[in-house]
XYZ file of C-alpha atoms in Angstrom:
690
model
C -19.262 -44.625 8.570
C -18.497 -40.908 8.698
C -16.033 -41.422 11.510
C -14.238 -44.219 9.605
C -13.974 -42.226 6.382
C -12.766 -39.171 8.350
C -10.058 -41.313 10.004
C -9.025 -42.666 6.528
C -8.771 -39.203 5.169
C -6.734 -38.195 8.183
C -4.326 -41.125 7.617
C -3.968 -40.248 3.952
C -3.140 -36.608 4.790
C -0.522 -37.864 7.400
C 1.166 -40.142 4.827
C 1.559 -37.189 2.408
C 2.953 -35.088 5.281
C 5.566 -37.746 6.000
C 6.684 -38.277 2.482
C 10.564 -37.929 2.520
C 10.610 -34.874 0.323
C 13.154 -32.091 1.012
C 12.841 -28.493 0.063
C 14.529 -29.258 -3.361
C 11.923 -31.799 -4.304
C 9.114 -29.568 -3.244
C 10.574 -26.704 -5.240
C 10.910 -28.901 -8.263
C 7.190 -29.981 -7.991
C 6.189 -26.367 -7.362
C 8.118 -25.256 -10.537
C 6.541 -27.979 -12.633
C 3.035 -26.917 -11.697
C 3.957 -23.122 -12.193
C 5.194 -24.069 -15.683
C 2.009 -25.995 -16.605
C -0.201 -23.199 -15.208
C 1.596 -20.486 -17.189
C 1.595 -22.632 -20.362
C -2.227 -22.864 -19.813
C -2.539 -19.147 -19.472
C -0.435 -18.511 -22.638
C -2.603 -20.837 -24.648
C -6.033 -20.126 -23.245
C -5.926 -16.496 -22.296
C -2.990 -15.405 -24.683
C -0.928 -14.258 -21.818
C 2.615 -12.995 -22.846
C 5.770 -15.069 -22.537
C 7.779 -13.040 -20.032
C 11.420 -11.848 -20.416
C 14.075 -12.491 -17.732
C 13.131 -9.675 -15.432
C 9.419 -10.191 -15.742
C 9.797 -13.945 -15.170
C 11.224 -13.272 -11.743
C 8.058 -11.378 -10.908
C 5.498 -13.837 -12.281
C 7.360 -17.124 -11.483
C 9.618 -17.426 -8.449
C 8.207 -14.370 -6.669
C 4.424 -14.004 -7.321
C 3.923 -17.841 -7.046
C 6.343 -18.742 -4.181
C 5.013 -15.941 -2.081
C 1.378 -17.285 -1.855
C 2.757 -20.838 -1.430
C 4.830 -19.814 1.599
C 2.025 -17.696 3.082
C -0.596 -20.420 2.751
C 1.767 -22.978 4.268
C 2.421 -20.737 7.230
C -1.298 -20.036 7.782
C -2.092 -23.813 7.733
C 0.857 -24.600 9.977
C -0.109 -21.917 12.519
C -3.764 -22.897 12.897
C -3.227 -26.662 12.577
C -0.136 -26.633 14.949
C 1.801 -28.684 12.439
C 5.485 -28.064 11.389
C 5.637 -25.978 8.209
C 7.729 -28.474 6.357
C 4.994 -31.105 6.891
C 2.384 -28.851 5.482
C 4.638 -27.874 2.548
C 4.727 -31.471 1.326
C 0.978 -31.661 1.356
C 0.777 -28.185 -0.163
C 2.918 -29.211 -3.160
C 0.224 -31.711 -3.980
C -2.626 -29.253 -3.294
C -0.858 -26.674 -5.521
C -2.415 -28.557 -8.477
C -5.525 -26.258 -7.760
C -3.586 -23.494 -9.440
C -4.370 -25.259 -12.776
C -8.072 -24.628 -12.185
C -8.341 -20.820 -13.064
C -7.365 -21.011 -16.762
C -9.385 -24.127 -17.359
C -12.466 -22.768 -15.590
C -12.139 -19.477 -17.449
C -12.027 -21.415 -20.709
C -15.324 -23.174 -19.859
C -16.933 -20.085 -18.569
C -16.008 -17.942 -21.649
C -16.118 -20.622 -24.323
C -18.003 -18.238 -26.657
C -16.086 -15.166 -26.098
C -12.443 -14.031 -25.437
C -11.045 -15.534 -22.217
C -9.993 -12.841 -19.755
C -6.318 -12.288 -18.706
C -5.272 -13.216 -15.224
C -3.294 -10.558 -13.404
C -3.205 -8.301 -10.463
C -6.283 -6.403 -9.250
C -6.017 -2.913 -10.638
C -7.805 -0.820 -7.911
C -7.289 2.206 -5.871
C -6.206 1.624 -2.234
C -9.392 3.171 -0.969
C -11.397 0.399 -2.550
C -9.590 -2.474 -0.944
C -12.243 -2.896 1.851
C -15.059 -2.910 -0.667
C -13.294 -5.576 -2.785
C -12.694 -7.894 0.244
C -16.453 -7.805 0.884
C -17.415 -8.265 -2.795
C -14.717 -10.508 -4.084
C -17.011 -13.568 -4.502
C -19.873 -11.543 -5.869
C -20.395 -12.789 -9.482
C -22.068 -9.448 -10.436
C -18.944 -7.506 -9.663
C -16.218 -7.381 -12.417
C -12.608 -6.978 -11.128
C -9.912 -6.304 -13.692
C -7.186 -8.910 -13.522
C -9.342 -11.308 -11.422
C -11.385 -13.762 -13.350
C -14.099 -16.216 -12.320
C -11.511 -19.015 -12.305
C -9.346 -17.149 -9.781
C -12.416 -16.642 -7.471
C -13.303 -20.401 -7.861
C -9.642 -21.224 -6.972
C -9.757 -18.971 -3.832
C -13.077 -20.505 -2.609
C -11.741 -24.058 -2.999
C -8.527 -23.079 -1.074
C -10.594 -21.641 1.744
C -12.739 -24.742 2.022
C -9.761 -27.156 1.633
C -7.869 -25.230 4.443
C -10.917 -25.512 6.707
C -11.096 -29.233 6.165
C -7.312 -29.722 6.956
C -7.436 -27.799 10.108
C -10.599 -29.690 11.104
C -8.654 -32.853 10.608
C -5.829 -31.747 12.852
C -7.740 -29.768 15.447
C -11.479 -30.244 15.827
C -11.960 -26.675 17.166
C -14.407 -24.365 15.448
C -12.337 -21.202 16.349
C -9.380 -22.650 14.524
C -11.419 -23.694 11.541
C -12.923 -20.210 11.233
C -9.566 -18.574 11.846
C -7.856 -20.531 9.025
C -10.748 -19.690 6.584
C -10.390 -16.066 7.258
C -6.534 -16.202 7.128
C -6.479 -18.094 3.826
C -8.939 -15.602 2.245
C -6.858 -12.717 3.532
C -3.552 -14.200 2.373
C -4.934 -14.914 -1.164
C -6.347 -11.471 -1.508
C -3.071 -9.846 -0.053
C -1.164 -11.053 -3.201
C -3.964 -10.078 -5.547
C -4.006 -6.633 -4.048
C -0.224 -6.222 -3.368
C 0.318 -3.290 -5.842
C -2.666 -1.389 -4.308
C -1.396 -2.156 -0.772
C 2.101 -0.803 -1.557
C 0.545 2.196 -3.097
C -1.579 2.717 -0.022
C 1.454 2.594 2.206
C 3.162 5.174 0.164
C 0.212 7.459 0.289
C 0.465 7.514 4.032
C 3.669 9.495 3.474
C 2.951 11.124 0.152
C -0.807 11.507 -0.238
C -0.727 12.517 -3.924
C 1.115 9.280 -5.061
C -0.412 7.537 -8.056
C 0.192 3.953 -9.405
C 2.042 5.546 -12.361
C 4.359 7.415 -9.830
C 4.949 4.094 -8.080
C 5.816 2.212 -11.161
C 7.379 4.766 -13.467
C 8.234 7.875 -11.482
C 11.513 9.309 -12.491
C 13.951 10.916 -10.137
C 17.428 10.628 -8.983
C 17.737 6.819 -9.338
C 18.520 5.503 -12.939
C 15.448 3.579 -14.049
C 16.769 1.627 -17.052
C 14.684 0.962 -20.085
C 11.063 1.756 -20.247
C 9.888 -1.815 -20.716
C 11.438 -2.984 -17.485
C 10.014 -0.272 -15.106
C 6.894 -2.042 -13.850
C 8.652 -5.430 -13.171
C 11.627 -3.787 -11.524
C 9.411 -1.903 -9.014
C 7.339 -5.027 -8.362
C 10.563 -7.105 -7.604
C 11.594 -4.415 -5.023
C 8.475 -4.863 -3.045
C 8.011 -8.588 -3.497
C 11.456 -9.471 -2.145
C 10.895 -7.948 1.305
C 7.554 -9.817 1.460
C 9.324 -13.115 0.775
C 12.040 -12.364 3.322
C 9.272 -11.656 5.831
C 7.690 -14.907 5.002
C 10.989 -16.913 5.381
C 11.506 -15.215 8.831
C 7.910 -16.185 9.798
C 8.582 -19.752 8.678
C 11.426 -19.792 11.290
C 9.301 -18.430 13.952
C 6.391 -20.939 13.276
C 8.760 -23.761 12.877
C 10.376 -23.036 16.326
C 6.849 -23.053 18.008
C 5.359 -26.193 16.456
C 6.073 -29.792 17.223
C 7.690 -31.888 14.589
C 10.264 -34.598 13.951
C 14.004 -34.007 13.130
C 13.203 -34.005 9.373
C 10.600 -31.203 9.641
C 13.116 -28.286 10.299
C 13.764 -26.694 6.925
C 14.686 -23.244 8.102
C 17.127 -24.146 10.942
C 17.842 -22.384 14.169
C 17.008 -18.842 14.650
C 20.304 -17.982 16.537
C 23.294 -18.472 14.260
C 26.619 -16.802 15.013
C 27.824 -17.146 11.535
C 24.652 -15.756 9.960
C 24.959 -12.814 12.344
C 28.553 -12.206 11.379
C 27.572 -12.390 7.659
C 24.892 -9.836 8.369
C 27.523 -7.623 9.901
C 29.591 -7.838 6.735
C 26.569 -7.181 4.521
C 25.593 -4.033 6.516
C 29.139 -2.765 6.251
C 28.874 -3.139 2.402
C 25.452 -1.572 2.472
C 26.823 1.555 4.243
C 29.664 1.769 1.742
C 27.155 1.472 -1.099
C 24.995 4.192 0.365
C 28.023 6.461 0.549
C 28.535 5.880 -3.215
C 24.870 6.633 -3.896
C 24.932 9.896 -1.958
C 28.108 11.149 -3.506
C 26.786 10.222 -6.959
C 23.624 12.223 -6.191
C 25.639 15.240 -5.006
C 27.845 15.121 -8.209
C 25.025 14.610 -10.645
C 22.505 17.181 -9.402
C 23.425 20.798 -8.574
C 22.498 21.742 -4.966
C 20.166 24.453 -6.233
C 17.941 22.023 -8.180
C 14.877 20.805 -6.275
C 13.921 17.318 -7.345
C 10.697 15.617 -6.394
C 11.590 12.148 -5.027
C 9.254 9.328 -6.448
C 8.576 6.157 -4.633
C 11.084 4.262 -6.706
C 13.934 6.382 -5.216
C 13.015 4.863 -1.821
C 12.563 1.297 -3.095
C 15.739 0.986 -5.102
C 18.225 1.860 -2.173
C 16.418 -0.521 0.101
C 16.707 -3.191 -2.671
C 20.454 -2.545 -2.974
C 20.817 -2.907 0.874
C 18.908 -6.148 0.901
C 20.881 -7.538 -2.000
C 24.204 -6.935 -0.109
C 22.801 -8.221 3.212
C 21.146 -11.393 1.683
C 24.244 -11.917 -0.572
C 26.609 -11.726 2.322
C 24.666 -14.296 4.247
C 24.441 -16.538 1.270
C 28.216 -16.531 0.509
C 29.640 -16.249 4.005
C 27.218 -18.382 6.198
C 27.907 -22.121 6.121
C 25.210 -22.940 8.547
C 22.233 -22.168 6.224
C 19.802 -24.928 5.362
C 19.105 -25.549 1.746
C 15.612 -23.985 2.062
C 17.042 -20.717 3.523
C 19.851 -20.701 0.986
C 17.556 -21.025 -1.972
C 15.447 -18.208 -0.706
C 18.465 -15.985 -0.336
C 19.660 -16.923 -3.794
C 16.298 -16.006 -5.446
C 16.202 -12.720 -3.574
C 19.772 -11.755 -4.734
C 19.236 -12.740 -8.286
C 15.885 -10.993 -8.554
C 17.272 -7.740 -6.927
C 20.254 -7.781 -9.234
C 17.926 -8.041 -12.310
C 15.658 -5.292 -11.018
C 18.491 -2.808 -10.213
C 20.208 -3.254 -13.567
C 23.367 -4.732 -14.989
C 25.656 -1.943 -13.945
C 24.639 -2.387 -10.296
C 24.830 -6.135 -10.662
C 28.493 -5.805 -11.678
C 29.431 -4.107 -8.340
C 27.252 -6.660 -6.427
C 29.062 -9.442 -8.219
C 32.439 -8.198 -7.255
C 31.529 -7.655 -3.690
C 29.900 -11.059 -3.234
C 32.246 -13.114 -5.266
C 35.263 -11.759 -3.458
C 33.470 -12.442 -0.088
C 32.704 -16.044 -1.302
C 36.322 -16.712 -2.268
C 37.733 -15.283 1.059
C 35.244 -17.417 3.123
C 36.428 -20.518 1.317
C 40.149 -19.974 1.787
C 41.768 -21.733 4.759
C 45.331 -20.341 4.966
C 47.627 -21.398 7.693
C 49.108 -18.875 10.055
C 47.693 -15.684 11.618
C 49.595 -13.442 9.127
C 48.214 -15.108 5.961
C 44.757 -15.145 7.494
C 44.824 -11.417 8.356
C 46.100 -10.546 4.867
C 43.265 -12.572 3.227
C 40.651 -11.019 5.483
C 41.913 -7.462 4.775
C 42.123 -7.948 1.002
C 38.687 -9.432 0.848
C 37.210 -6.559 2.829
C 39.099 -4.059 0.573
C 37.940 -5.531 -2.815
C 34.288 -6.068 -1.553
C 34.230 -2.428 -0.460
C 35.215 -1.310 -3.934
C 32.421 -3.428 -5.506
C 29.883 -2.104 -3.056
C 30.688 1.582 -3.667
C 30.649 0.926 -7.397
C 27.175 -0.556 -7.106
C 25.858 2.410 -5.188
C 27.453 4.777 -7.725
C 25.873 2.904 -10.757
C 22.409 2.941 -9.073
C 22.317 6.697 -9.468
C 24.425 7.346 -12.563
C 23.393 4.550 -14.794
C 25.188 1.848 -16.926
C 27.967 3.766 -18.572
C 28.989 5.423 -15.285
C 31.230 2.536 -14.080
C 33.769 3.600 -16.647
C 33.771 7.120 -15.230
C 33.621 6.618 -11.502
C 36.386 8.908 -9.879
C 39.396 6.740 -9.148
C 39.737 8.490 -5.689
C 36.366 7.016 -4.666
C 37.400 3.500 -5.656
C 40.835 3.862 -3.956
C 39.217 5.190 -0.804
C 36.895 2.263 -0.664
C 39.775 -0.088 -1.113
C 41.704 1.506 1.753
C 38.553 1.624 4.012
C 38.024 -2.108 3.400
C 41.659 -2.669 4.139
C 41.303 -0.766 7.427
C 38.220 -2.808 8.543
C 39.941 -6.088 7.478
C 43.009 -5.283 9.604
C 40.845 -4.177 12.512
C 38.898 -7.447 12.341
C 42.063 -9.498 12.227
C 43.787 -7.602 15.173
C 40.901 -6.607 17.471
C 37.922 -9.021 17.026
C 39.438 -12.362 17.789
C 38.826 -14.430 20.899
C 42.528 -14.199 21.816
C 43.344 -10.564 22.163
C 46.793 -9.661 20.685
C 49.592 -8.120 22.928
C 49.639 -4.450 23.465
C 52.626 -3.986 21.193
C 50.488 -5.377 18.198
C 47.562 -3.309 19.232
C 49.521 -0.089 19.086
C 51.010 -1.027 15.789
C 47.465 -1.673 14.457
C 46.175 1.559 15.830
C 49.003 3.435 14.089
C 48.545 1.591 10.810
C 44.756 2.223 10.776
C 45.272 5.905 11.604
C 47.804 6.307 8.776
C 45.657 4.422 6.241
C 42.499 6.460 6.989
C 44.452 9.726 7.264
C 45.926 9.073 3.835
C 42.351 8.296 2.595
C 41.174 11.651 3.880
C 44.019 13.544 2.237
C 43.283 11.547 -1.022
C 39.641 12.433 -1.059
C 39.635 16.007 0.291
C 43.108 17.348 0.706
C 45.091 18.000 3.938
C 41.972 19.316 5.908
C 40.506 15.726 5.887
C 43.751 14.371 7.464
C 42.517 15.758 10.775
C 39.267 13.664 10.190
C 40.662 10.480 8.721
C 43.267 9.760 11.348
C 40.880 9.760 14.424
C 38.391 7.699 12.384
C 41.018 4.941 12.222
C 41.137 4.884 15.942
C 37.314 4.806 16.022
C 37.195 1.736 13.760
C 39.599 -0.049 15.996
C 37.532 0.827 19.099
C 34.419 -0.493 17.338
C 35.884 -3.837 16.542
C 37.456 -4.118 19.992
C 34.108 -3.303 21.767
C 32.191 -5.841 19.630
C 34.406 -8.962 19.270
C 33.939 -11.712 16.745
C 33.143 -14.197 19.500
C 29.991 -12.324 20.692
C 26.883 -14.196 20.560
C 24.641 -11.233 20.452
C 23.464 -10.448 16.837
C 23.255 -6.724 17.704
C 26.998 -6.693 18.435
C 27.840 -8.016 14.846
C 25.344 -5.564 13.329
C 26.639 -2.543 15.154
C 30.137 -3.405 14.266
C 29.387 -3.716 10.453
C 27.130 -0.780 10.256
C 29.199 1.544 12.363
C 32.332 0.751 10.286
C 30.538 1.569 7.085
C 29.210 4.851 8.437
C 32.761 5.961 9.070
C 33.496 5.683 5.366
C 30.134 7.331 4.591
C 31.116 10.397 6.628
C 34.610 10.524 5.125
C 33.409 10.241 1.640
C 30.484 12.705 1.952
C 32.811 15.143 3.765
C 35.172 15.217 0.730
C 32.260 16.631 -1.320
C 32.432 19.814 0.795
C 35.720 20.654 -1.018
C 34.655 22.711 -4.199
C 37.755 21.840 -6.161
C 37.401 18.061 -5.586
C 33.678 18.209 -6.237
C 34.196 20.061 -9.512
C 36.651 17.652 -10.756
C 34.348 14.779 -10.059
C 31.429 16.535 -11.832
C 33.532 17.221 -14.873
C 34.425 13.513 -15.227
C 30.896 12.388 -14.670
C 29.422 14.794 -17.279
C 31.418 12.988 -20.023
C 29.187 9.967 -19.459
C 26.205 11.920 -20.682
C 27.535 11.596 -24.278
C 27.574 7.812 -24.033
C 24.066 7.725 -22.719
C 22.829 10.135 -25.471
C 24.345 7.893 -28.203
C 22.492 4.998 -26.752
C 19.196 7.051 -26.688
C 19.713 8.007 -30.240
C 20.043 4.403 -31.228
C 16.800 3.574 -29.377
C 15.101 6.469 -31.101
C 16.152 5.410 -34.499
C 14.607 1.999 -33.821
C 11.267 3.525 -32.885
C 11.632 2.566 -29.130
C 10.591 5.939 -27.689
C 10.083 4.867 -24.135
C 13.550 3.532 -23.822
C 15.090 6.440 -25.680
C 13.177 8.960 -23.474
C 14.538 7.198 -20.290
C 18.060 7.241 -21.539
C 17.926 11.008 -22.754
C 16.640 11.999 -19.334
C 19.451 10.045 -17.738
C 22.025 11.910 -19.905
C 20.515 15.231 -18.913
C 20.632 14.371 -15.283
C 24.383 13.738 -15.737
C 24.874 16.923 -17.858
C 21.870 19.310 -18.029
C 23.538 20.938 -21.134
C 23.883 17.940 -23.320
C 22.593 19.231 -26.650
C 22.085 15.843 -28.184
C 19.814 14.643 -25.351
C 17.846 17.973 -25.424
C 17.366 17.594 -29.181
C 16.351 13.952 -28.844
C 13.757 14.584 -26.196
C 12.280 17.509 -28.258
C 12.026 15.549 -31.502
C 10.610 12.552 -29.673
C 7.882 14.554 -27.833
C 6.975 16.258 -31.079
C 6.694 12.902 -32.714
C 4.256 11.933 -29.984
C 2.206 15.047 -30.656
C 3.265 16.694 -27.332
C 4.233 19.902 -29.114
C 4.718 22.188 -26.108
C 6.836 19.709 -24.213
C 8.901 19.068 -27.266
C 9.349 22.760 -28.102
C 10.597 23.347 -24.557
C 13.542 20.940 -25.032
C 14.226 22.235 -28.456
C 14.498 25.838 -27.187
C 16.884 24.710 -24.497
C 19.027 22.892 -27.138
C 19.137 26.161 -29.134
C 20.075 28.252 -26.050
C 22.962 25.948 -25.396
C 24.109 25.618 -29.041
C 22.830 28.906 -30.703
C 24.925 28.809 -33.950
C 24.011 25.226 -34.982
C 21.805 25.419 -38.138
C 20.331 22.031 -37.287
C 19.070 23.167 -33.851
C 17.604 26.283 -35.657
C 15.552 24.316 -38.270
C 14.448 21.794 -35.603
C 12.948 24.518 -33.546
C 11.517 26.196 -36.535
C 9.666 23.088 -37.570
C 8.217 22.943 -34.033
C 6.882 26.480 -34.362
C 5.435 25.722 -37.807
C 3.535 22.771 -36.331
C 2.012 25.247 -33.815
C 1.273 28.094 -36.492
C 3.716 30.313 -34.870
C 4.702 31.738 -38.220
C 6.582 34.766 -37.309
C 8.847 33.189 -34.769
C 9.464 30.276 -37.190
C 10.366 32.743 -40.012
C 12.878 34.609 -37.760
C 14.599 31.336 -37.032
C 14.695 30.298 -40.680
C 16.155 33.486 -41.855
C 18.748 33.003 -39.076
C 19.573 29.565 -40.454
C 19.801 30.783 -44.123
C 22.141 33.548 -43.074
C 24.615 30.943 -41.931
C 23.975 28.436 -44.782
C 22.041 29.855 -47.761
C 21.911 26.388 -49.461
C 20.049 24.769 -46.536
C 17.233 22.785 -48.305
C 15.217 22.252 -45.152
C 15.329 26.038 -44.282
C 13.967 26.974 -47.746
C 11.271 24.476 -47.517
C 10.259 25.793 -44.065
C 10.412 29.331 -45.309
C 7.950 28.424 -47.997
C 5.636 26.952 -45.312
C 5.883 29.939 -43.061
C 5.260 32.601 -45.666
C 2.327 30.570 -47.107
C 0.840 30.298 -43.580
C 1.275 34.159 -43.103
C -0.568 34.822 -46.422
C 2.581 36.281 -48.153
C 1.911 34.428 -51.309
C 4.465 36.085 -53.589
C 7.298 35.658 -51.135
C 6.186 32.082 -50.596
C 6.390 31.434 -54.296
C 9.863 32.708 -54.401
C 10.896 30.531 -51.457
C 9.402 27.474 -53.034
C 11.138 28.172 -56.283
C 14.503 28.589 -54.602
C 13.950 25.215 -52.886
C 13.204 23.658 -56.294
C 16.304 25.156 -57.794
C 18.459 23.707 -55.021
C 16.722 20.397 -54.718
C 16.499 19.278 -58.382
C 18.600 16.274 -58.949
C 19.454 15.787 -55.226
C 19.032 12.312 -54.073
C 16.017 11.734 -51.621
C 14.179 14.882 -52.558
C 11.918 13.554 -55.293
C 8.774 13.361 -53.016
C 9.391 16.871 -51.610
C 9.895 18.332 -55.099
C 6.599 16.932 -56.427
C 4.855 18.307 -53.307
C 6.353 21.759 -53.835
C 5.349 21.790 -57.481
C 1.752 21.006 -56.511
C 1.823 23.790 -54.006
C 3.182 26.278 -56.548
C 0.332 25.339 -58.919
C -2.096 26.125 -56.047
C -0.323 29.430 -55.324
C -0.915 30.456 -58.987
C 2.635 29.983 -60.253
C 3.815 27.798 -63.085
C 5.803 25.489 -60.865
C 9.062 26.313 -62.756
C 12.211 27.218 -61.185
C 13.652 30.713 -61.675
C 16.163 29.448 -64.139
C 13.423 27.777 -66.261
C 11.398 31.056 -66.094
């Protein structure tokens, strides 16, 4: 009886594995279950409805990751093709509906807890692994329903592997692996934090999610989700690579290969293109960093400043493979598309503009099939040229921020265009299977030397001519040594990366010219005003986190932007962080000492801290410039009252009343001053009434 039922169960599982579902169908079923799960969480536990950026964390990334990981674990231990397991897993994924429903039953008389990530310190990871199923232990973000789901998943995985391979070691192995894979995604923020602590021991979770440094962070609400995308995408990329590895080592029919072959010449060539664009983007980042920050300013680099450049590199590499490689299977193409869109959202719209230019140009060029070698070479060169301009703009915007695309130095864009042109010509002349005649090679070498020599003069003046011309010969040598027909992926990667590094050296070398660097800094500093205006708008709407981020971005572009200094000062004071706010208001007054508004702002900060004499000195300074300044007279009344100089305080209050009578918007302040005058022993009348 047991044997017959076991055989029936095995046959039923086999039928589900052989259902003719492709990756698109499985993705649609997975998306439907995820949608229902989150609808339950919103209804039962009052989880929020996520915006576009957070949705990429909580839907495609945070759910697809565990799905792929569990499929790979089962495929490895059961020795079944991953695609077959994925079809069965799409059905088993209905288990994800268990946690919100179980939590509703377990907490029917009190508030249902919210499902989320485990908020723990990396040092506690080992303790949590041991006590995860202990009902006496409360773990923030992990509910009883989540633990129940994990336990069912471990038992179901053990049963599946037992059906496919009746070996106790494999059953035990899959139980441990499924438990580890489940906890890995629950603990992922703590794991990432632990990795950073290996290099930077003092890193906290706030540093990881919100640390502000050289890289533009965008609005305050998006910081956590942006950081999460930047570490989830590499995890997913690793899982897709692992899928290919497991798929190549497990038996299966012809319909079970979703990932495709591991050796693909077109994919390797696309990676070469992506690495070239990545090196161009890194050059834009480094130059933007040099321009924005004076060399004497020491800046602590937070974890985000390491994650964001890696995210930009991955976006360019994955994007190039997506638009240029025609041999991708739908499964791999979907994974690349999710990664590129998620990274573009995380890095911000200004970076996404540069990415879109680079990738769309590459897509258009890859689809053109022009006849004749000259037309093909021209198309190839033009595509590399425009894509390089988009890549350098993306790198520039990652550091400077949204408004900086309008102020990127034209020399940098033109240099990127010429560099891309050089690489495109080199690829057309030197990387084909049929080598051109020596006459054409010599013409190509001369053309490349002239182009890069001119680029050097454009960037840094005549001294860089001696650098640019030989670099053109180097590019030709790189493409000749690593031809397009090579089957070795390292040949393609070396060609693309080395070509991009040539531009990196040329562009960074131009910053050694003080005249050129000064001109670029002058143009970039003008962007601070645009950023500050945006921050003031956020501040007026009460969105302090966004305003603070934008004000700081403006100061990183121009440390002497008075409006940003004033905005930060007033914002911190509104948050009751008086010392911090006073520091920025003092800096604003140092930059603009004759502005009465700056004077009264700082005087108000001093009054809040009972620094009466310093405030009075500033108030008198403001009144000497504008004797009818209502706010200054009001502050003078407060300062003298605080110092106990009652008679002088009465005079100041009376002067304010005389000026404020009949002024629109002053009624409440006039009533308050009259009450104060009565307390001070005066009649509350103005000098003219007296």
